């Protein structure tokens, strides 16, 4: 298994660049796995402030070629130059891939640290890749382990206990702005807005995806019941049928915008509400309007903030306003992520010598079968011969026990090379990564689909001691 990831997020890039990189993310994934290239599988994680590709290359020697292939595809679909894409996407390899995904899934790497929405987005990213048929067993294990880690961190630490998310922080800020204009009775304009502070407000929600669903739920929790939903793709009716609210179309949208006190953008459809769109709907007596743009590809032109009585909140605003978690909580969560990373790596290493164990067993059993054939030829198939065969097989099994245990110990310790060298010196079994990778590719072509070292283990061993030339052994390990 050779995994690497390409990462672009709010921590190192402006969100405009992240948005452009993620344009056509689905098409990039489909193209990479459909083509004849070194990419064995991938999972694409796209959120409001990150675009990440988790890729499995066919072999270690193919990592750079697989990365270049991914960069080219992203460049074509984003319209950015390959050099710009390459510089924008950080490349992670080894345990850094695991550690980063685990940190992301737990919310440690989020704009609002500890937010819970990202864990669901990680799960959905895997589900989408599985539906497309572009995953591998290694990627599935990685993402399932990330989901498990997020669940454990959420259950065993105070991280995220306040239930903060990008949506909740944005709506809290909107409530503060609304109360600053018309304070609730007995509530200071500087006080943190209570959950009911949006009661009586009229909201228009753009989008019908999972993010929009979270925004709808948060609006209702804050007492906002006059919610209209617009979808440029025409899915508003289905959305409100299960969640409530009023569906809008392009004809009823202007009227709803003119009456709203809150606009929430979660669609990222590429169709923007512009300064001119809102200007023609507002007049001197228009109420205070708060615009929340949570889409990576903005739903609102930034110029709307220049209109009188209009406030614009963006993802960057939310990031800066997000409350900090306590240092002790962050340290505890980070320690759990580090431990989960070590456990995952040890389990992965423990499987790295499975092919060598199979080769040793096949080699040994082949020698045994040759010797037993000589015994049968000389003494015939009788009770005495059967007893000899039973004893010899039991002896070989016992002789293989220690080498098998040592293989697993060395693999877990990350010292596979020592074991492979020992097989070469003691038995003349040469198991190079190139030979194994070539065999895997050959089997993939014959079977009509991608095969990884986790699906089946194929070894090509050269027995130099017995003089039998090259023997190919293929054996699946459950």
Coordinates of C-alpha atoms in Angstrom, one line a residue:
X1 CA 0.0 0.0 0.0
X2 CA 1.5 3.3 -1.1
X3 CA -0.7 6.3 0.0
X4 CA -0.2 10.0 -0.4
X5 CA -2.5 13.0 -0.2
X6 CA -2.7 16.4 -1.9
X7 CA -4.0 19.0 0.5
X8 CA -5.3 22.5 0.0
X9 CA -7.1 24.2 2.9
X10 CA -7.8 27.4 4.8
X11 CA -4.7 26.9 6.9
X12 CA -2.3 27.7 4.0
X13 CA -4.3 29.1 1.2
X14 CA -6.9 31.8 0.5
X15 CA -10.4 30.3 0.1
X16 CA -10.7 31.6 -3.5
X17 CA -7.8 29.4 -4.6
X18 CA -9.2 26.5 -2.7
X19 CA -12.5 27.0 -4.4
X20 CA -10.9 27.1 -7.9
X21 CA -8.9 23.9 -7.1
X22 CA -12.0 22.0 -6.1
X23 CA -13.9 23.0 -9.2
X24 CA -14.8 19.8 -11.0
X25 CA -13.7 17.6 -8.1
X26 CA -16.1 14.8 -9.1
X27 CA -14.8 14.9 -12.7
X28 CA -11.2 14.8 -11.5
X29 CA -11.9 11.6 -9.4
X30 CA -13.7 9.9 -12.3
X31 CA -11.0 10.7 -14.8
X32 CA -8.1 9.6 -12.6
X33 CA -9.6 6.2 -11.9
X34 CA -10.9 5.6 -15.4
X35 CA -7.6 6.3 -17.1
X36 CA -4.6 4.1 -17.7
X37 CA -2.3 5.6 -15.0
X38 CA -0.5 4.8 -11.8
X39 CA -3.5 5.8 -9.6
X40 CA -5.0 2.6 -8.1
X41 CA -7.8 4.4 -6.1
X42 CA -8.6 7.7 -4.5
X43 CA -11.0 9.5 -2.2
X44 CA -11.8 13.2 -2.6
X45 CA -12.7 15.4 0.4
X46 CA -14.2 18.7 -0.5
X47 CA -15.7 21.1 2.1
X48 CA -16.3 24.8 2.4
X49 CA -12.7 25.4 3.2
X50 CA -10.6 22.5 2.0
X51 CA -10.0 20.3 -1.1
X52 CA -8.0 17.1 -0.4
X53 CA -7.2 14.1 -2.5
X54 CA -6.2 10.8 -0.8
X55 CA -4.5 8.7 -3.5
X56 CA -3.2 5.1 -3.6
X57 CA -0.4 4.6 -6.1
X58 CA 0.2 1.2 -7.6
X59 CA 3.7 1.1 -6.1
X60 CA 6.2 3.3 -4.3
X61 CA 8.0 4.0 -7.6
X62 CA 4.7 5.3 -9.1
X63 CA 4.0 8.0 -6.5
X64 CA 5.5 10.9 -8.4
X65 CA 3.8 9.8 -11.6
X66 CA 0.5 9.4 -9.8
X67 CA 0.9 12.9 -8.3
X68 CA 1.7 14.4 -11.7
X69 CA -1.3 12.8 -13.2
X70 CA -3.5 14.2 -10.5
X71 CA -2.0 17.7 -10.9
X72 CA -2.7 17.6 -14.6
X73 CA -6.3 16.6 -14.1
X74 CA -6.9 19.3 -11.5
X75 CA -5.3 21.8 -13.7
X76 CA -7.6 21.0 -16.7
X77 CA -10.8 21.1 -14.6
X78 CA -9.9 24.2 -12.5
X79 CA -8.4 26.3 -15.3
X80 CA -5.2 26.9 -13.1
X81 CA -1.8 26.4 -14.5
X82 CA -0.1 23.1 -13.5
X83 CA 2.7 25.0 -11.8
X84 CA 0.2 26.9 -9.7
X85 CA -1.8 23.8 -8.8
X86 CA 1.5 22.0 -7.8
X87 CA 2.5 24.8 -5.6
X88 CA -0.9 25.2 -4.0
X89 CA -1.4 21.5 -3.1
X90 CA 0.8 20.2 -0.3
X91 CA 1.9 16.6 -0.7
X92 CA 1.8 14.3 2.3
X93 CA 3.3 10.8 2.5
X94 CA 3.7 8.1 5.0
X95 CA 2.2 8.5 8.5
X96 CA 1.7 12.2 7.7
X97 CA -1.3 11.2 5.5
X98 CA -2.9 9.3 8.4
X99 CA -2.1 11.9 11.0
X100 CA -3.6 14.7 8.9
X101 CA -6.8 12.9 8.0
X102 CA -7.3 11.9 11.6
X103 CA -6.8 15.5 12.7
X104 CA -9.2 16.7 10.0
X105 CA -11.9 14.2 11.0
X106 CA -11.8 15.2 14.7
X107 CA -12.1 18.9 13.9
X108 CA -8.6 19.8 15.1
X109 CA -7.8 21.2 11.7
X110 CA -11.1 23.1 11.2
X111 CA -11.7 26.8 11.0
X112 CA -13.9 26.3 14.0
X113 CA -11.8 23.9 16.0
X114 CA -13.7 20.9 17.3
X115 CA -16.7 21.3 14.9
X116 CA -18.6 18.1 14.4
X117 CA -19.8 18.6 10.8
X118 CA -16.4 17.6 9.4
X119 CA -16.7 14.0 10.7
X120 CA -19.8 13.5 8.6
X121 CA -18.2 15.1 5.6
X122 CA -15.3 12.6 5.9
X123 CA -17.7 9.7 6.1
X124 CA -19.7 11.0 3.0
X125 CA -16.4 11.4 1.1
X126 CA -15.7 7.7 1.5
X127 CA -19.3 6.8 0.7
X128 CA -19.2 8.8 -2.5
X129 CA -15.9 7.2 -3.6
X130 CA -17.3 3.7 -2.9
X131 CA -20.4 4.5 -5.0
X132 CA -18.1 5.5 -7.9
X133 CA -16.1 2.3 -7.4
X134 CA -12.8 4.3 -7.0
X135 CA -11.7 3.2 -3.6
X136 CA -9.3 0.5 -2.5
X137 CA -9.3 -1.6 0.7
X138 CA -6.4 0.5 2.1
X139 CA -8.3 3.7 1.5
X140 CA -11.5 2.3 3.1
X141 CA -9.5 1.2 6.2
X142 CA -7.9 4.7 6.4
X143 CA -11.2 6.5 6.3
X144 CA -13.0 4.1 8.5
X145 CA -10.2 4.5 11.1
X146 CA -10.5 8.3 10.8
X147 CA -14.3 8.1 11.5
X148 CA -13.6 5.8 14.5
X149 CA -10.9 8.2 15.8
X150 CA -13.3 11.2 15.5
X151 CA -16.0 9.3 17.4
X152 CA -13.5 8.4 20.2
X153 CA -12.2 11.9 20.5
X154 CA -15.7 13.3 20.7
X155 CA -16.7 10.8 23.4
X156 CA -13.5 11.0 25.5
X157 CA -12.6 14.7 25.4
X158 CA -14.4 18.0 25.8
X159 CA -13.5 18.9 22.2
X160 CA -16.6 20.1 20.4
X161 CA -18.8 19.7 23.5
X162 CA -20.2 23.2 22.9
X163 CA -21.5 22.0 19.6
X164 CA -19.8 24.8 17.7
X165 CA -19.7 24.7 13.9
X166 CA -19.1 27.0 11.0
X167 CA -22.9 27.4 10.7
X168 CA -23.5 28.0 14.4
X169 CA -20.7 30.6 14.7
X170 CA -22.0 32.4 11.6
X171 CA -25.6 32.5 12.9
X172 CA -24.4 33.7 16.3
X173 CA -22.6 36.6 14.6
X174 CA -25.7 37.3 12.6
X175 CA -27.8 37.3 15.7
X176 CA -25.4 39.8 17.3
X177 CA -25.6 42.1 14.3
X178 CA -29.4 41.9 14.3
X179 CA -29.6 42.6 18.0
X180 CA -27.2 45.5 17.6
X181 CA -29.8 47.2 15.5
X182 CA -32.8 46.1 17.5
X183 CA -31.7 44.8 20.9
X184 CA -34.0 42.3 22.6
X185 CA -35.7 43.6 25.8
X186 CA -33.3 43.4 28.7
X187 CA -30.4 42.1 26.6
X188 CA -27.2 44.1 26.2
X189 CA -26.2 44.8 22.5
X190 CA -22.8 43.3 23.4
X191 CA -24.1 40.1 25.0
X192 CA -23.6 36.8 23.2
X193 CA -26.8 36.1 21.3
X194 CA -29.1 33.4 22.8
X195 CA -30.3 30.6 20.6
X196 CA -33.7 32.2 20.3
X197 CA -32.4 35.5 19.1
X198 CA -33.5 34.9 15.5
X199 CA -37.1 34.5 16.4
X200 CA -39.3 36.6 14.2
X201 CA -36.7 36.9 11.5
X202 CA -37.2 36.0 7.9
X203 CA -34.5 34.0 6.2
X204 CA -33.7 32.9 2.6
X205 CA -31.5 29.8 2.4
X206 CA -29.5 29.1 -0.8
X207 CA -28.7 25.4 -1.4
X208 CA -30.2 22.0 -0.7
X209 CA -27.1 19.9 0.2
X210 CA -26.0 18.5 3.6
X211 CA -24.5 21.9 4.5
X212 CA -27.9 23.6 3.8
X213 CA -29.6 21.0 5.9
X214 CA -27.4 21.8 8.8
X215 CA -28.1 25.5 8.3
X216 CA -31.8 24.9 8.2
X217 CA -31.7 23.0 11.5
X218 CA -29.6 25.7 13.2
X219 CA -32.0 28.4 12.0
X220 CA -35.0 26.6 13.5
X221 CA -33.1 26.0 16.8
X222 CA -32.7 29.7 17.0
X223 CA -36.4 30.3 16.6
X224 CA -36.4 31.3 12.9
X225 CA -39.5 29.8 11.4
X226 CA -40.0 32.0 8.3
X227 CA -37.4 30.2 6.1
X228 CA -37.5 30.1 2.3
X229 CA -35.3 27.9 0.2
X230 CA -33.9 28.5 -3.2
X231 CA -32.1 26.0 -5.4
X232 CA -30.8 26.9 -8.9
X233 CA -31.0 23.2 -9.7
X234 CA -34.7 23.0 -8.8
X235 CA -34.4 20.8 -5.7
X236 CA -36.0 23.2 -3.2
X237 CA -39.4 21.5 -3.3
X238 CA -37.9 18.1 -2.3
X239 CA -35.7 19.8 0.4
X240 CA -38.6 21.6 2.2
X241 CA -40.9 18.6 1.9
X242 CA -38.8 16.8 4.6
X243 CA -37.5 19.8 6.5
X244 CA -40.1 22.5 6.4
X245 CA -39.9 26.0 4.9
X246 CA -41.1 27.4 1.6
X247 CA -39.6 26.5 -1.7
X248 CA -38.7 29.4 -4.0
X249 CA -38.2 29.6 -7.8
X250 CA -36.6 32.3 -9.9
X251 CA -40.0 34.1 -10.0
X252 CA -40.7 34.2 -6.3
X253 CA -37.0 34.7 -5.2
X254 CA -36.9 38.6 -5.7
X255 CA -39.9 39.1 -3.4
X256 CA -38.4 36.9 -0.7
X257 CA -35.1 38.7 -0.9
X258 CA -36.8 42.1 -0.5
X259 CA -38.5 40.9 2.7
X260 CA -35.7 38.9 4.3
X261 CA -33.6 40.0 7.2
X262 CA -31.1 37.1 6.8
X263 CA -29.6 35.5 3.6
X264 CA -27.6 32.3 4.0
X265 CA -25.6 30.9 1.1
X266 CA -24.6 27.2 1.1
X267 CA -25.0 26.3 -2.6
X268 CA -21.7 27.2 -4.3
X269 CA -23.6 26.9 -7.6
X270 CA -21.6 29.6 -9.3
X271 CA -24.7 31.9 -9.7
X272 CA -24.1 34.9 -7.5
X273 CA -26.4 37.5 -6.0
X274 CA -24.8 40.8 -7.0
X275 CA -24.7 44.3 -5.7
X276 CA -27.1 45.3 -8.4
X277 CA -29.5 42.4 -7.7
X278 CA -30.0 43.6 -4.1
X279 CA -29.8 47.3 -4.8
X280 CA -32.9 47.2 -6.9
X281 CA -34.8 45.4 -4.2
X282 CA -33.9 47.6 -1.3
X283 CA -35.0 51.2 -0.4
X284 CA -34.6 53.7 2.4
X285 CA -37.0 51.9 4.7
X286 CA -35.6 48.4 4.1
X287 CA -34.8 46.5 7.3
X288 CA -31.3 45.5 8.4
X289 CA -30.0 42.6 6.2
X290 CA -27.3 40.2 7.2
X291 CA -25.8 38.1 4.4
X292 CA -23.9 34.9 5.4
X293 CA -21.9 33.4 2.5
X294 CA -20.7 29.9 3.6
X295 CA -20.1 28.6 0.0
X296 CA -16.6 28.0 -1.1
X297 CA -17.6 29.3 -4.5
X298 CA -19.4 32.4 -3.3
X299 CA -23.2 32.8 -3.5
X300 CA -22.9 36.5 -3.1
X301 CA -20.7 39.1 -4.6
X302 CA -18.5 40.8 -2.0
X303 CA -19.8 44.2 -3.2
X304 CA -23.1 43.6 -1.5
X305 CA -21.5 44.7 1.7
X306 CA -21.3 48.3 0.3
X307 CA -25.1 48.6 0.3
X308 CA -26.6 50.6 3.2
X309 CA -28.0 48.4 5.9
X310 CA -26.3 45.3 4.6
X311 CA -23.7 43.2 6.6
X312 CA -21.7 40.5 4.9
X313 CA -20.3 37.5 6.9
X314 CA -17.9 35.1 5.1
X315 CA -16.0 32.0 6.0
X316 CA -13.0 34.2 6.8
X317 CA -15.2 36.2 9.2
X318 CA -16.3 33.0 10.9
X319 CA -12.8 31.7 11.2
X320 CA -11.6 34.8 12.9
X321 CA -14.6 34.9 15.3
X322 CA -14.5 31.3 16.3
X323 CA -14.0 30.8 20.0
X324 CA -10.8 29.0 21.0
X325 CA -10.8 25.6 22.7
X326 CA -9.0 25.2 26.0
X327 CA -5.3 24.1 25.7
X328 CA -5.8 21.0 27.8
X329 CA -8.6 19.8 25.6
X330 CA -6.6 20.4 22.4
X331 CA -3.6 18.6 24.0
X332 CA -5.8 15.6 24.9
X333 CA -7.4 15.4 21.5
X334 CA -4.0 15.7 19.7
X335 CA -2.6 12.9 21.9
X336 CA -5.4 10.6 20.9
X337 CA -4.9 11.4 17.2
X338 CA -1.2 10.7 17.6
X339 CA -1.9 7.3 19.3
X340 CA -4.5 6.4 16.7
X341 CA -2.0 7.2 14.0
X342 CA 0.7 4.9 15.6
X343 CA -1.9 2.1 15.9
X344 CA -2.9 2.4 12.3
X345 CA 0.7 2.4 11.1
X346 CA 1.5 -0.6 13.2
X347 CA -1.4 -2.5 11.8
X348 CA -0.5 -1.5 8.3
X349 CA 3.1 -2.5 8.8
X350 CA 2.0 -5.8 10.2
X351 CA 0.4 -6.6 6.8
X352 CA 3.4 -5.5 4.8
X353 CA 5.2 -8.9 4.9
X354 CA 2.1 -11.1 4.2
X355 CA 3.4 -11.7 0.7
X356 CA 6.8 -12.9 2.0
X357 CA 5.1 -15.2 4.5
X358 CA 3.1 -16.7 1.7
X359 CA 6.2 -17.1 -0.5
X360 CA 8.1 -18.9 2.3
X361 CA 5.3 -21.3 3.0
X362 CA 4.8 -22.1 -0.6
X363 CA 8.5 -22.6 -1.1
X364 CA 8.8 -24.9 1.9
X365 CA 5.7 -26.8 1.1
X366 CA 6.9 -27.3 -2.5
X367 CA 10.2 -28.8 -1.2
X368 CA 8.1 -31.0 1.2
X369 CA 5.8 -32.2 -1.6
X370 CA 8.8 -33.1 -3.8
X371 CA 10.3 -35.2 -0.9
X372 CA 7.0 -36.9 -0.2
X373 CA 6.6 -37.8 -3.8
X374 CA 9.9 -39.6 -3.7
X375 CA 8.8 -41.5 -0.6
X376 CA 5.5 -42.6 -2.3
X377 CA 7.4 -43.6 -5.4
X378 CA 9.8 -45.8 -3.4
X379 CA 7.5 -47.2 -0.8
X380 CA 4.0 -46.9 -2.3
X381 CA 1.0 -45.4 -0.7
X382 CA 0.5 -47.4 2.5
X383 CA -0.1 -46.7 6.2
X384 CA 3.6 -46.3 6.9
X385 CA 3.9 -43.7 4.1
X386 CA 0.9 -41.8 5.5
X387 CA 2.4 -41.7 9.0
X388 CA 5.7 -40.3 7.5
X389 CA 3.8 -37.7 5.6
X390 CA 1.8 -36.7 8.7
X391 CA 5.0 -36.4 10.7
X392 CA 6.9 -34.4 8.1
X393 CA 4.0 -31.9 7.6
X394 CA 3.7 -31.4 11.3
X395 CA 7.4 -30.8 11.5
X396 CA 7.4 -28.3 8.7
X397 CA 4.5 -26.4 10.3
X398 CA 6.5 -26.1 13.5
X399 CA 9.6 -25.0 11.7
X400 CA 7.6 -22.2 9.9
X401 CA 6.0 -21.0 13.2
X402 CA 9.0 -18.9 14.3
X403 CA 9.8 -17.3 10.9
X404 CA 6.1 -16.4 10.6
X405 CA 6.0 -14.8 14.0
X406 CA 9.3 -12.9 13.4
X407 CA 7.9 -11.6 10.1
X408 CA 4.9 -10.1 11.8
X409 CA 7.2 -8.6 14.6
X410 CA 9.6 -7.1 12.1
X411 CA 6.8 -5.8 9.9
X412 CA 5.1 -4.1 12.9
X413 CA 8.4 -2.5 13.8
X414 CA 8.8 -1.2 10.2
X415 CA 11.8 -3.4 9.4
X416 CA 10.5 -5.5 6.5
X417 CA 13.8 -5.2 4.6
X418 CA 15.7 -7.3 7.1
X419 CA 13.2 -10.2 6.7
X420 CA 13.3 -10.0 2.9
X421 CA 17.1 -10.0 3.0
X422 CA 17.0 -13.0 5.2
X423 CA 14.7 -14.9 2.8
X424 CA 17.1 -14.1 0.0
X425 CA 20.2 -15.3 2.0
X426 CA 18.7 -18.4 3.6
X427 CA 16.3 -19.6 0.9
X428 CA 17.2 -17.7 -2.3
X429 CA 13.7 -16.2 -2.4
X430 CA 13.9 -12.8 -4.1
X431 CA 10.8 -10.7 -3.4
X432 CA 11.4 -7.2 -4.8
X433 CA 8.7 -4.5 -4.8
X434 CA 9.0 -4.3 -8.6
X435 CA 8.2 -8.0 -9.1
X436 CA 5.3 -7.9 -6.7
X437 CA 3.9 -4.7 -8.3
X438 CA 4.3 -6.1 -11.7
X439 CA 2.4 -9.3 -10.7
X440 CA -0.4 -7.2 -9.2
X441 CA -0.8 -5.2 -12.3
X442 CA -0.8 -8.3 -14.4
X443 CA -3.6 -9.8 -12.3
X444 CA -5.5 -6.5 -12.4
X445 CA -5.5 -6.6 -16.2
X446 CA -6.6 -10.2 -16.3
X447 CA -9.4 -9.7 -13.8
X448 CA -10.6 -6.5 -15.5
X449 CA -10.2 -4.3 -12.4
X450 CA -7.8 -2.8 -10.0
X451 CA -6.1 -5.1 -7.5
X452 CA -4.0 -4.0 -4.6
X453 CA -1.8 -5.8 -2.1
X454 CA -4.7 -5.8 0.3
X455 CA -7.0 -7.7 -2.1
X456 CA -4.6 -10.5 -3.0
X457 CA -0.9 -11.2 -2.5
X458 CA 1.1 -12.3 -5.5
X459 CA 4.7 -13.3 -5.2
X460 CA 7.3 -14.2 -7.8
X461 CA 10.1 -16.1 -6.1
X462 CA 13.3 -17.3 -7.7
X463 CA 14.6 -20.5 -6.1
X464 CA 18.3 -20.3 -6.7
X465 CA 19.2 -23.2 -4.4
X466 CA 17.1 -25.9 -5.9
X467 CA 17.9 -24.8 -9.4
X468 CA 14.3 -24.9 -10.4
X469 CA 14.4 -21.5 -12.0
X470 CA 11.5 -19.1 -11.4
X471 CA 8.3 -20.2 -9.6
X472 CA 5.2 -18.0 -9.3
X473 CA 3.0 -18.4 -6.3
X474 CA -0.3 -16.6 -5.9
X475 CA -2.2 -16.9 -2.7
X476 CA -5.0 -14.8 -1.2
X477 CA -4.8 -14.0 2.5
X478 CA -8.0 -13.1 4.3

